[in-house]
Amino acid sequence: MKKLVSVTLVLCMMLSLAACGSSSNVEGTAKKGVLVMATNAEFPPYEYHEGDDIVGIDAEIAAAIAQRLGCELKIEDIAFDSIIPAVVSGKADIGLAGMTVTEDRKKSVDFSDSYASSSQVVIVKEDSGITGLGDLGADSVVGVQTGTTGDIYCSDDDSIGTVERYNKGMEAVQALTQGKLDAVVIDSEPAKVFVSENPGLVILDESYTDEQYAAAIRKDNAALLNNVNQALAELKADGTLDAIVAKYISAE
Ligand code: GLN
């Protein structure tokens, strides 16, 4: 009987470690029962600072996933282009950062099922005369956040003159208001927040790309990937995901 209890206990511990994703931590700093999320909290309404807290859609989705996995959630706020390396090295269990699924990123990490659709949009000054992407000519200077899909796509776009990279999307938007840029390419929801906070800017109707957001997970961690997908399916089915989104994004 005793043996059965201890076998059951060990099994439970193994399951909970797999659930929290830290069992495969290469540095041997297994954080039992903790789900470490890497993000870049400069991306409202998905993740941003509110006083000492990091709040937003991704923070709440991660908390709901961690709760279902029986883990405590720890959020690490790092540069956006450090998130995938943190997941690959095992410093973080998941990357949740309004991160777009791309074929290139799939070479480094696995992605969970998608939990949101998005697009890259173009922000310009109200009086710029720019009405469509075609107006961004060879002399144009476009601001992006370093390492984001906005950066990747604009850098590959021959019709854009120069791409200026910023650590935070908000810094790019400020540079636009100061007349240093012709446009900013950034995700649609942060764009709406930044435009509402900076008078004199508009978002062009025509979007640049359509994208899907998902959680990045280390490639050899199939147990965590399955658990996260199952938790996401539950959050979608029981209305939790919609309720979290509705709390941060008002219906139009
Ligand atoms: N969706 C964009 C990307 O994945 C931007 C994400 C972000 O800035 N947090 O590259």
Short mmCIF file of C-alpha atoms and ligand atoms in Angstrom, two decimals:
data_model
loop_
_atom_site.label_atom_id
_atom_site.label_comp_id
_atom_site.label_asym_id
_atom_site.label_seq_id
_atom_site.Cartn_x
_atom_site.Cartn_y
_atom_site.Cartn_z
CA MET A 1 0.00 0.00 0.00
CA LYS A 2 2.75 2.36 1.04
CA LYS A 3 4.52 1.58 -2.21
CA LEU A 4 1.43 2.33 -4.23
CA VAL A 5 1.05 5.67 -2.48
CA SER A 6 4.64 6.64 -3.17
CA VAL A 7 4.45 5.50 -6.80
CA THR A 8 1.29 7.56 -7.19
CA LEU A 9 3.01 10.52 -5.57
CA VAL A 10 6.01 10.28 -7.87
CA LEU A 11 3.67 9.97 -10.88
CA CYS A 12 1.76 13.05 -9.74
CA MET A 13 4.98 14.99 -9.30
CA MET A 14 6.17 13.96 -12.77
CA LEU A 15 2.86 14.98 -14.26
CA SER A 16 2.84 18.33 -12.54
CA LEU A 17 6.43 19.01 -13.59
CA ALA A 18 5.57 18.17 -17.18
CA ALA A 19 2.47 20.30 -16.87
CA CYS A 20 4.45 23.31 -15.71
CA GLY A 21 7.06 22.80 -18.34
CA SER A 22 10.06 23.05 -16.07
CA SER A 23 10.99 19.35 -16.03
CA SER A 24 13.10 19.82 -19.14
CA ASN A 25 14.92 22.85 -17.85
CA VAL A 26 18.47 22.28 -19.03
CA GLU A 27 20.16 24.43 -16.43
CA GLY A 28 18.89 22.18 -13.67
CA THR A 29 17.08 25.04 -12.01
CA ALA A 30 13.79 23.21 -12.19
CA LYS A 31 11.20 25.48 -10.68
CA LYS A 32 8.66 23.02 -9.43
CA GLY A 33 5.11 24.08 -10.00
CA VAL A 34 6.04 27.35 -11.69
CA LEU A 35 5.17 28.29 -15.25
CA VAL A 36 7.62 30.95 -16.43
CA MET A 37 6.23 33.20 -19.16
CA ALA A 38 8.55 35.43 -21.16
CA THR A 39 6.96 38.55 -22.60
CA ASN A 40 7.66 42.16 -23.55
CA ALA A 41 5.26 44.31 -21.56
CA GLU A 42 5.18 47.21 -24.02
CA PHE A 43 2.32 45.89 -26.07
CA PRO A 44 -1.08 47.06 -24.83
CA PRO A 45 -3.70 45.60 -24.58
CA TYR A 46 -1.86 42.23 -24.65
CA GLU A 47 0.80 43.03 -22.03
CA TYR A 48 1.70 46.28 -20.34
CA HIS A 49 2.64 47.70 -16.97
CA GLU A 50 0.01 48.90 -14.55
CA GLY A 51 1.88 50.10 -11.48
CA ASP A 52 4.09 47.20 -10.40
CA ASP A 53 1.96 44.64 -12.22
CA ILE A 54 2.07 43.30 -15.76
CA VAL A 55 -1.50 43.07 -16.99
CA GLY A 56 -3.27 42.46 -20.29
CA ILE A 57 -4.85 39.75 -22.40
CA ASP A 58 -1.74 37.53 -22.55
CA ALA A 59 -1.06 37.90 -18.82
CA GLU A 60 -4.62 36.80 -18.04
CA ILE A 61 -4.58 33.94 -20.55
CA ALA A 62 -1.29 32.73 -19.04
CA ALA A 63 -2.74 32.97 -15.52
CA ALA A 64 -5.77 30.92 -16.61
CA ILE A 65 -3.53 28.31 -18.28
CA ALA A 66 -1.25 28.13 -15.21
CA GLN A 67 -4.27 27.67 -12.96
CA ARG A 68 -5.49 24.75 -15.09
CA LEU A 69 -2.01 23.20 -14.97
CA GLY A 70 -1.84 23.65 -11.20
CA CYS A 71 1.15 25.97 -11.52
CA GLU A 72 2.08 29.36 -10.20
CA LEU A 73 2.67 31.91 -12.99
CA LYS A 74 5.86 33.96 -13.11
CA ILE A 75 6.12 36.67 -15.77
CA GLU A 76 9.55 37.76 -17.06
CA ASP A 77 9.55 41.09 -18.91
CA ILE A 78 12.35 41.06 -21.51
CA ALA A 79 13.11 42.52 -24.95
CA PHE A 80 10.79 41.14 -27.64
CA ASP A 81 13.66 39.66 -29.65
CA SER A 82 14.95 37.84 -26.51
CA ILE A 83 11.70 35.89 -25.98
CA ILE A 84 12.36 33.05 -28.43
CA PRO A 85 15.97 32.62 -27.20
CA ALA A 86 14.63 32.47 -23.60
CA VAL A 87 12.19 29.72 -24.58
CA VAL A 88 14.83 27.82 -26.56
CA SER A 89 17.34 27.93 -23.68
CA GLY A 90 14.72 26.85 -21.13
CA LYS A 91 14.88 30.08 -19.13
CA ALA A 92 11.18 30.48 -19.88
CA ASP A 93 8.54 27.78 -20.36
CA ILE A 94 6.32 29.78 -22.69
CA GLY A 95 6.62 32.95 -24.72
CA LEU A 96 3.32 34.81 -24.74
CA ALA A 97 3.68 38.24 -26.29
CA GLY A 98 1.15 38.83 -29.03
CA MET A 99 3.62 36.70 -30.94
CA THR A 100 2.81 35.98 -34.56
CA VAL A 101 3.23 32.45 -35.85
CA THR A 102 5.78 32.50 -38.69
CA GLU A 103 7.49 29.71 -40.62
CA ASP A 104 10.85 31.13 -39.66
CA ARG A 105 10.09 31.15 -35.91
CA LYS A 106 8.74 27.59 -36.23
CA LYS A 107 12.30 26.50 -36.99
CA SER A 108 13.27 27.50 -33.42
CA VAL A 109 10.12 26.87 -31.35
CA ASP A 110 6.76 25.11 -31.47
CA PHE A 111 3.60 27.18 -31.41
CA SER A 112 0.43 26.36 -29.53
CA ASP A 113 -2.93 26.58 -31.24
CA SER A 114 -3.72 30.18 -32.09
CA TYR A 115 -5.70 32.25 -29.59
CA ALA A 116 -6.12 35.51 -31.56
CA SER A 117 -6.04 36.96 -35.07
CA SER A 118 -4.25 40.18 -35.79
CA SER A 119 -2.81 42.27 -38.59
CA GLN A 120 0.03 44.69 -39.14
CA VAL A 121 -1.35 48.16 -39.76
CA VAL A 122 0.16 51.44 -40.89
CA ILE A 123 -0.02 54.55 -38.68
CA VAL A 124 0.55 57.94 -40.31
CA LYS A 125 0.05 61.57 -39.38
CA GLU A 126 -3.47 62.82 -40.06
CA ASP A 127 -2.25 65.50 -42.48
CA SER A 128 0.41 63.36 -44.22
CA GLY A 129 -1.52 62.84 -47.45
CA ILE A 130 -0.60 59.14 -47.26
CA THR A 131 -3.78 57.19 -47.87
CA GLY A 132 -2.47 53.77 -48.81
CA LEU A 133 0.59 51.57 -48.67
CA GLY A 134 1.39 52.52 -52.26
CA ASP A 135 2.09 56.09 -51.12
CA LEU A 136 5.06 54.92 -49.01
CA GLY A 137 7.67 55.57 -51.66
CA ALA A 138 11.37 54.85 -52.01
CA ASP A 139 12.21 57.89 -49.85
CA SER A 140 9.92 56.86 -46.99
CA VAL A 141 11.17 56.24 -43.45
CA VAL A 142 9.08 53.67 -41.58
CA GLY A 143 9.37 52.90 -37.85
CA VAL A 144 8.95 49.41 -36.37
CA GLN A 145 9.67 47.53 -33.15
CA THR A 146 12.89 45.52 -33.37
CA GLY A 147 12.46 41.86 -34.28
CA THR A 148 8.70 42.00 -34.78
CA THR A 149 6.88 40.89 -37.90
CA GLY A 150 6.46 44.59 -38.73
CA ASP A 151 10.27 44.83 -38.77
CA ILE A 152 10.70 41.61 -40.78
CA TYR A 153 8.11 42.43 -43.45
CA CYS A 154 9.09 46.10 -43.84
CA SER A 155 12.78 45.17 -44.08
CA ASP A 156 11.88 42.79 -46.94
CA ASP A 157 9.69 45.36 -48.70
CA ASP A 158 11.58 47.07 -51.53
CA SER A 159 8.91 49.75 -51.87
CA ILE A 160 9.89 51.14 -48.43
CA GLY A 161 12.91 53.41 -48.25
CA THR A 162 14.42 53.11 -44.77
CA VAL A 163 13.31 51.04 -41.74
CA GLU A 164 14.05 52.59 -38.34
CA ARG A 165 14.00 50.10 -35.43
CA TYR A 166 12.88 50.98 -31.91
CA ASN A 167 12.94 48.92 -28.68
CA LYS A 168 9.33 49.84 -27.93
CA GLY A 169 6.46 50.36 -30.36
CA MET A 170 5.49 53.47 -28.39
CA GLU A 171 8.91 55.02 -29.12
CA ALA A 172 8.31 54.56 -32.84
CA VAL A 173 4.91 56.23 -32.52
CA GLN A 174 6.47 59.17 -30.64
CA ALA A 175 9.10 59.53 -33.39
CA LEU A 176 6.23 59.68 -35.90
CA THR A 177 4.50 62.48 -33.98
CA GLN A 178 7.86 64.33 -33.89
CA GLY A 179 8.04 64.18 -37.70
CA LYS A 180 11.04 61.82 -37.75
CA LEU A 181 9.12 59.09 -39.60
CA ASP A 182 6.56 58.88 -42.39
CA ALA A 183 4.76 55.86 -40.92
CA VAL A 184 4.84 53.18 -38.23
CA VAL A 185 3.98 49.54 -38.98
CA ILE A 186 2.72 47.70 -35.91
CA ASP A 187 0.05 45.25 -34.72
CA SER A 188 -3.53 46.49 -34.96
CA GLU A 189 -4.55 46.50 -31.28
CA PRO A 190 -1.45 48.26 -29.90
CA ALA A 191 -1.81 50.67 -32.86
CA LYS A 192 -5.32 51.62 -31.66
CA VAL A 193 -4.05 52.21 -28.10
CA PHE A 194 -1.05 54.30 -29.24
CA VAL A 195 -3.15 56.37 -31.68
CA SER A 196 -5.73 57.06 -28.95
CA GLU A 197 -2.92 58.34 -26.71
CA ASN A 198 -1.25 60.51 -29.40
CA PRO A 199 -3.55 63.04 -31.10
CA GLY A 200 -3.01 63.76 -34.78
CA LEU A 201 -2.39 60.18 -35.91
CA VAL A 202 -4.54 57.81 -37.97
CA ILE A 203 -4.47 54.14 -38.93
CA LEU A 204 -4.77 53.43 -42.67
CA ASP A 205 -7.79 51.30 -43.64
CA GLU A 206 -5.66 48.96 -45.71
CA SER A 207 -3.75 46.55 -43.46
CA TYR A 208 -0.30 45.26 -44.28
CA THR A 209 -0.57 41.54 -43.30
CA ASP A 210 -2.93 39.16 -41.50
CA GLU A 211 -1.48 37.10 -38.67
CA GLN A 212 -2.22 34.65 -35.87
CA TYR A 213 -0.97 34.88 -32.29
CA ALA A 214 0.12 31.78 -30.37
CA ALA A 215 2.28 30.73 -27.42
CA ALA A 216 5.89 29.76 -28.19
CA ILE A 217 7.07 26.56 -26.49
CA ARG A 218 10.38 24.74 -26.58
CA LYS A 219 10.54 22.11 -29.30
CA ASP A 220 11.25 19.11 -27.06
CA ASN A 221 8.43 19.89 -24.65
CA ALA A 222 5.50 18.06 -26.23
CA ALA A 223 3.88 17.51 -22.81
CA LEU A 224 3.66 21.24 -22.14
CA LEU A 225 2.50 21.93 -25.71
CA ASN A 226 -0.35 19.42 -25.29
CA ASN A 227 -1.29 20.79 -21.89
CA VAL A 228 -1.32 24.38 -23.13
CA ASN A 229 -3.41 23.43 -26.17
CA GLN A 230 -5.86 21.58 -23.96
CA ALA A 231 -6.10 24.51 -21.55
CA LEU A 232 -6.60 26.92 -24.48
CA ALA A 233 -9.37 24.70 -25.89
CA GLU A 234 -11.11 24.77 -22.49
CA LEU A 235 -10.72 28.56 -22.23
CA LYS A 236 -12.22 28.94 -25.71
CA ALA A 237 -15.08 26.50 -25.02
CA ASP A 238 -16.15 27.90 -21.65
CA GLY A 239 -16.08 31.56 -22.72
CA THR A 240 -13.10 32.57 -20.54
CA LEU A 241 -11.01 33.64 -23.53
CA ASP A 242 -13.80 35.84 -24.93
CA ALA A 243 -14.35 37.36 -21.49
CA ILE A 244 -10.65 38.21 -21.13
CA VAL A 245 -10.54 39.79 -24.60
CA ALA A 246 -13.77 41.75 -23.93
CA LYS A 247 -12.24 43.16 -20.74
CA TYR A 248 -9.41 44.77 -22.74
CA ILE A 249 -10.85 45.34 -26.23
CA SER A 250 -14.23 46.99 -26.60
CA ALA A 251 -16.36 45.65 -29.44
CA GLU A 252 -16.62 48.01 -32.40
N1 GLN B 1 3.01 40.30 -33.51
C1 GLN B 1 4.30 40.86 -33.66
C2 GLN B 1 5.33 39.77 -33.75
O1 GLN B 1 5.08 38.67 -33.36
C3 GLN B 1 4.66 41.85 -32.56
C4 GLN B 1 4.63 41.31 -31.19
C5 GLN B 1 5.12 42.28 -30.11
O2 GLN B 1 5.65 43.35 -30.41
N2 GLN B 1 4.94 41.95 -28.88
O3 GLN B 1 6.41 39.97 -34.20
#
